[in-house]
Amino acid sequence: MNNRNLNLNTLLPKLATIVPFLAIALNLVLHVIRTGSLVSFDWQWTVVGLLASGYFGIFCKDLKKKSQKVILISRNPNIRLKGNQLGIDTELFKDEIFPKPCDQYKGIVEVFMPGSSLEKMFTDERGVPVEEVYQYENFDWIENEFVEIVSDTSKAIGRYTNGRIVRLKYDKSIPGGHKALNVEQVVFWESLLMPPDIAPLVVTKGVAGTGKTYCSLAMALNAIEKKGDKKKQTYKQIIVATPTVTVANEELGFLPGEIDDKVGPYLGGIVDNLKEILRQKFPDFTNAELKKKAMEFFERGDIEIQPIGFLRGRTIPNTVFIIDETQNIKPCDIKDIVTRSAEGSKFIFLGDADQVNNPALNSRYNGLVYLSEKMKGNPHTFQITLNSKKSVRSKLAQEALDIL
């Protein structure tokens, strides 16, 4: 095996130099046969090819002599495949690499403010000027960024908009008997309950067990139940979607049946959360009964399964569209999804940048991070990162997040 690798390493630079010469010679012969003359032959590009091939051959030889690692970077999968066959490490070319997870946009910042200014924020609907914050000039104020305010007398949460910090509107009116378990969930509920004309796009990052899917479905189901009530913000339906990527990138292969049957196995988390939401209303139901009750939403058409690959051409009005596991979506596909939105719809993107299962993506290059960083500061976008130290799933889940 070592001899074979050595031969390939020795042969590669030679091939890089010789093959272009052979290709140029063959092109020259074919041109003469076809035209009977060398007058119209493109000598300019021939010279460029000779110089490039010679440089590449010398460059490869130099790298191999110095035992340096060579990585072939290309968008073309065929080129990467050929490189792998020759024993060269290959990588997909990425247009943009965003900040590390610890430096990515969180959607919330902690500030200090005098107690009198904090009281004014609650009494004045316009809020307070950002200048009321201690050392306000040290912060990068981003539109719709949430603000955790600490004063000498109390704490509160506000939102920055148009140079002022305003109080939250829905922190005391979470529907359906649900409760926010931490500061980040308070902010998340505020984003979910905001009317779609103010917050049509919500981007939420958070590790497993922080309540991303649960809160989103709970808000959507409550709105569906009040369908037709003009006093309440309602939606006509719920659409759920998730990329068809499995843990460890294991392929399920061909799945029989209709679209719901094919995509259904990827939406187990959605059904699990539906059961937990319904458990509050039907505490005596068994798991089988809860699952049957959950499936009624799909049968009535209140909840629709949407394969991401078949979104093109759709227009989605008056809908809560929940896109789960966004970190496994390619950045180039995000635009196609967001542009499906029509009046009255709220698009909710959920995911965890540290749990990427798509081999072409990573924690700094994926659809979730791309959308978050690109839409940071957009007046129609609300964002929050749920605290990784506050998983609401179990002690074991929290310990696994900290250790593994």
XYZ file of C-alpha atoms in Angstrom:
404
model
C 0.000 0.000 0.000
C 2.879 2.369 0.849
C 4.593 1.606 -2.486
C 1.366 2.370 -4.318
C 0.995 5.728 -2.527
C 4.617 6.541 -3.280
C 4.110 5.760 -6.950
C 1.029 7.942 -7.098
C 2.807 10.806 -5.388
C 5.652 10.518 -7.883
C 3.370 10.051 -10.886
C 0.956 12.889 -10.144
C 3.323 15.823 -10.873
C 4.476 14.104 -14.067
C 0.903 13.574 -15.216
C 0.071 17.199 -14.360
C 2.794 18.308 -16.755
C 2.596 15.679 -19.506
C -1.194 15.329 -19.930
C -1.763 19.002 -20.918
C 1.054 18.699 -23.505
C -0.563 15.602 -24.968
C -3.972 17.312 -25.028
C -2.536 20.349 -26.831
C -0.733 18.136 -29.345
C -3.907 16.165 -30.028
C -5.864 19.395 -30.455
C -3.232 20.655 -32.906
C -3.373 17.462 -34.985
C -7.156 17.496 -35.097
C -7.131 21.151 -36.121
C -4.752 20.439 -39.020
C -6.843 17.465 -40.147
C -10.021 19.533 -39.976
C -8.774 22.765 -41.608
C -5.555 21.722 -43.365
C -3.763 24.770 -41.936
C -2.291 26.202 -38.736
C -3.314 29.763 -39.559
C -6.507 29.817 -37.468
C -5.100 27.798 -34.567
C -5.540 29.554 -31.184
C -1.871 29.844 -30.175
C -2.605 32.309 -27.378
C -4.531 29.837 -25.227
C -2.077 27.096 -26.152
C 0.801 29.097 -24.651
C -1.262 29.836 -21.554
C -1.997 26.132 -21.172
C 1.690 25.234 -21.531
C 2.751 27.779 -18.913
C -0.026 26.716 -16.485
C 0.730 23.018 -16.859
C 4.440 23.566 -16.410
C 3.915 25.689 -13.322
C 1.469 23.181 -11.822
C 3.887 20.292 -12.411
C 6.815 22.120 -10.807
C 4.596 23.315 -7.941
C 3.317 19.789 -7.203
C 6.843 18.377 -7.317
C 8.003 21.012 -4.865
C 5.131 20.285 -2.475
C 5.768 16.547 -2.611
C 9.492 16.997 -1.988
C 8.708 19.064 1.098
C 6.129 16.455 2.207
C 3.465 19.139 2.456
C -0.176 18.174 2.534
C -2.011 18.937 -0.705
C -5.774 19.625 -0.668
C -7.779 19.996 -3.853
C -10.647 22.494 -3.428
C -13.384 22.524 -6.035
C -17.141 22.894 -6.481
C -17.093 20.212 -9.180
C -17.844 16.770 -7.659
C -16.184 14.990 -10.607
C -12.903 16.802 -10.030
C -13.037 15.992 -6.324
C -13.712 12.335 -7.152
C -10.714 12.185 -9.490
C -8.566 13.783 -6.816
C -9.657 11.188 -4.273
C -8.835 8.393 -6.734
C -5.306 9.794 -7.028
C -4.902 9.892 -3.252
C -5.380 13.653 -2.893
C -7.476 15.097 -0.080
C -10.365 17.154 -1.466
C -12.782 19.721 -0.054
C -15.875 21.493 -1.310
C -15.290 25.147 -2.165
C -17.277 27.337 0.227
C -18.222 30.882 -0.717
C -18.339 32.196 2.830
C -17.163 30.956 6.192
C -19.021 32.595 9.051
C -17.816 33.158 12.636
C -17.183 30.352 15.087
C -20.266 29.271 17.079
C -19.099 31.208 20.142
C -18.836 34.412 18.063
C -22.054 34.060 16.064
C -25.000 36.396 16.546
C -26.961 35.509 19.695
C -29.902 37.909 19.364
C -29.670 39.121 22.976
C -27.264 41.288 24.965
C -26.990 42.155 28.654
C -26.813 45.846 29.641
C -26.946 47.965 32.774
C -29.368 50.864 33.239
C -30.458 53.133 36.107
C -33.592 52.013 37.918
C -35.437 55.213 37.017
C -34.820 54.602 33.300
C -36.048 51.028 33.603
C -39.284 52.219 35.229
C -39.746 54.737 32.409
C -39.458 51.946 29.840
C -42.585 50.325 31.328
C -44.604 53.544 31.575
C -43.744 55.004 28.176
C -44.862 52.996 25.143
C -42.057 54.536 23.115
C -39.509 53.057 25.511
C -36.308 54.816 26.499
C -33.428 56.142 24.381
C -30.479 53.816 24.089
C -28.361 56.549 25.661
C -29.913 55.608 29.015
C -27.752 52.466 29.038
C -24.446 52.699 30.885
C -21.600 52.929 28.351
C -24.059 52.550 25.480
C -21.365 53.543 22.982
C -19.543 50.254 23.665
C -22.360 48.174 22.166
C -23.121 47.397 18.535
C -26.826 48.173 18.541
C -28.602 45.850 16.106
C -32.223 46.290 15.052
C -34.594 43.915 16.898
C -31.853 42.686 19.212
C -33.260 41.767 22.605
C -31.846 43.394 25.706
C -31.571 41.820 29.144
C -31.567 44.858 31.420
C -30.050 44.890 34.889
C -30.589 47.902 37.160
C -29.781 48.678 40.756
C -33.309 47.664 41.769
C -34.574 44.992 39.346
C -34.199 43.160 36.035
C -36.236 43.226 32.839
C -36.162 42.339 29.153
C -36.621 44.772 26.287
C -36.024 45.033 22.560
C -33.906 47.525 20.660
C -35.599 49.267 17.736
C -35.062 52.624 16.026
C -32.621 53.899 18.612
C -34.797 53.050 21.619
C -35.367 50.124 23.970
C -39.025 49.118 24.264
C -40.724 46.691 26.618
C -41.955 43.271 25.532
C -45.619 42.854 24.577
C -46.307 39.163 25.148
C -44.117 38.155 28.093
C -47.184 38.055 30.376
C -49.630 36.546 27.894
C -48.215 33.232 26.690
C -51.234 31.206 25.460
C -52.315 27.656 26.169
C -51.073 27.554 29.752
C -47.450 27.299 28.583
C -44.648 28.925 30.551
C -41.253 30.300 29.612
C -38.618 28.460 31.641
C -35.784 30.972 31.200
C -34.974 34.413 29.802
C -34.238 33.098 26.320
C -37.593 31.320 26.139
C -39.342 34.558 27.135
C -37.670 36.213 24.155
C -38.516 33.257 21.917
C -42.202 33.432 22.823
C -42.159 37.172 22.142
C -40.784 36.481 18.652
C -43.351 33.740 18.001
C -46.351 35.777 19.148
C -45.423 38.939 17.264
C -47.826 39.446 14.315
C -46.448 38.337 10.947
C -46.508 41.887 9.586
C -43.934 42.821 12.250
C -41.955 39.583 12.608
C -42.527 37.357 9.557
C -39.151 35.667 10.039
C -37.903 34.059 13.255
C -34.476 32.413 13.472
C -33.793 30.375 16.596
C -30.592 28.537 17.428
C -30.208 26.225 20.371
C -28.973 22.819 21.405
C -31.177 19.779 21.875
C -33.808 20.133 24.577
C -34.041 23.921 24.746
C -37.675 23.940 23.570
C -37.289 25.202 19.983
C -39.746 22.835 18.312
C -42.086 22.539 21.294
C -42.682 26.292 21.666
C -43.070 26.783 17.912
C -45.704 24.051 17.611
C -47.502 25.190 20.765
C -47.869 28.725 19.384
C -48.980 27.447 15.976
C -51.556 25.015 17.388
C -53.022 27.698 19.606
C -53.396 29.982 16.577
C -55.025 27.195 14.533
C -57.544 26.523 17.315
C -58.602 30.175 17.207
C -59.001 30.154 13.433
C -61.762 32.572 12.486
C -61.481 34.695 15.652
C -60.847 38.197 14.309
C -59.629 39.392 17.708
C -56.783 36.884 17.712
C -53.851 36.508 15.368
C -54.653 33.331 13.493
C -53.192 31.273 10.692
C -54.924 28.948 8.250
C -52.493 26.059 8.544
C -49.145 24.791 9.789
C -46.464 23.495 7.465
C -43.508 21.556 8.854
C -40.356 20.700 6.943
C -37.006 19.188 7.717
C -34.075 18.202 5.486
C -33.909 14.484 4.720
C -30.561 13.935 6.416
C -30.177 11.275 9.090
C -27.799 10.907 12.029
C -24.392 9.673 10.822
C -25.675 10.394 7.294
C -27.202 6.917 7.049
C -29.389 6.657 3.967
C -32.867 5.141 4.354
C -32.982 4.439 0.640
C -36.220 4.211 -1.312
C -39.310 4.582 0.844
C -42.685 3.431 -0.538
C -45.934 5.333 -0.340
C -47.050 8.937 -0.715
C -44.973 12.011 0.150
C -46.101 11.899 3.793
C -44.931 8.283 4.048
C -41.548 9.105 2.514
C -40.838 12.203 4.622
C -42.599 10.987 7.787
C -39.578 9.115 9.238
C -37.613 12.381 9.304
C -40.312 14.158 11.337
C -40.308 12.018 14.463
C -39.377 15.024 16.579
C -42.442 16.918 15.357
C -44.789 14.084 16.346
C -43.078 13.660 19.731
C -43.595 17.352 20.517
C -47.216 17.215 19.385
C -47.800 14.363 21.828
C -46.251 16.329 24.692
C -48.367 19.387 23.908
C -51.526 17.260 23.789
C -50.565 15.494 27.023
C -51.384 18.699 28.914
C -54.980 18.575 27.652
C -55.358 14.812 27.840
C -53.247 13.687 30.830
C -55.006 10.291 31.024
C -54.322 9.322 27.404
C -51.875 6.555 26.606
C -49.016 7.125 24.163
C -50.972 5.327 21.443
C -53.992 7.558 22.021
C -51.837 10.685 22.028
C -50.197 9.664 18.769
C -53.599 9.011 17.189
C -54.764 12.435 18.377
C -51.629 14.044 16.956
C -52.115 12.391 13.580
C -55.600 13.909 13.363
C -53.953 17.288 12.714
C -52.357 15.827 9.580
C -55.551 14.069 8.480
C -57.610 17.284 8.762
C -54.973 19.223 6.867
C -54.200 21.558 9.770
C -50.587 20.374 9.603
C -48.952 19.661 6.260
C -45.647 17.936 5.605
C -43.542 19.749 3.016
C -40.417 18.221 1.435
C -37.897 21.041 1.092
C -36.864 19.871 -2.356
C -40.364 20.514 -3.745
C -40.886 24.077 -2.517
C -40.002 25.863 -5.737
C -42.987 27.639 -7.280
C -45.101 27.626 -4.117
C -46.624 30.725 -2.515
C -47.441 30.257 1.165
C -49.890 32.786 2.722
C -51.389 32.885 6.247
C -49.280 29.958 7.419
C -46.918 29.067 10.214
C -44.032 27.417 8.385
C -41.669 25.583 10.759
C -38.361 24.519 9.234
C -36.545 22.218 11.656
C -32.888 21.125 11.555
C -31.970 24.120 9.387
C -28.273 23.453 10.012
C -28.521 20.537 7.564
C -29.773 22.760 4.724
C -27.263 24.185 2.263
C -26.913 27.994 2.288
C -27.747 28.122 -1.426
C -31.203 26.647 -0.683
C -32.194 29.128 2.037
C -33.208 31.855 -0.409
C -35.557 29.459 -2.223
C -37.307 28.710 1.080
C -37.658 32.237 2.483
C -38.951 33.647 -0.804
C -41.983 31.319 -0.618
C -43.419 33.560 2.101
C -46.582 35.540 1.341
C -48.710 37.966 3.376
C -49.819 36.736 6.766
C -47.189 33.991 7.089
C -44.555 33.459 9.741
C -41.473 31.441 8.836
C -39.668 29.870 11.812
C -36.201 28.428 11.232
C -34.866 26.164 13.996
C -31.582 24.343 14.440
C -28.327 23.705 16.232
C -25.160 24.671 14.371
C -23.163 22.122 16.385
C -25.264 19.141 15.217
C -24.573 19.092 11.485
C -25.130 15.710 9.805
C -24.678 16.826 6.200
C -21.040 15.992 5.268
C -20.846 19.019 2.936
C -21.579 21.429 5.830
C -20.063 22.322 9.193
C -20.749 24.490 12.247
C -19.569 27.638 10.433
C -21.033 26.911 7.014
C -24.662 25.835 6.954
C -28.117 27.207 6.207
C -28.883 28.172 9.812
C -25.743 30.246 10.337
C -25.999 31.702 6.841
C -29.571 32.911 7.436
C -28.784 34.225 10.910
C -25.726 36.239 9.915
C -27.214 37.555 6.669
C -30.510 38.659 8.260
C -28.903 40.146 11.378
C -30.342 43.619 11.860
C -33.164 43.136 9.367
C -36.273 45.004 10.627
C -38.553 42.037 9.834
C -36.393 39.387 11.492
C -36.337 38.357 15.149
C -33.554 36.113 16.417
C -32.583 34.367 19.629
C -30.078 31.738 20.689
C -31.441 29.530 23.453
C -28.951 28.988 26.258
C -27.026 25.715 25.952
C -26.772 25.554 29.766
C -30.545 25.534 30.159
C -31.706 22.377 28.392
C -35.215 21.510 29.529
C -35.050 17.900 28.365
C -33.282 16.063 31.214
C -30.188 16.092 33.424
C -28.638 13.391 31.248
C -29.214 15.454 28.077
C -27.606 18.482 29.731
C -24.600 16.450 30.891
C -24.178 14.984 27.413
C -24.200 18.492 25.922
C -21.497 19.576 28.380
C -19.247 16.500 28.119
C -19.564 14.932 24.675
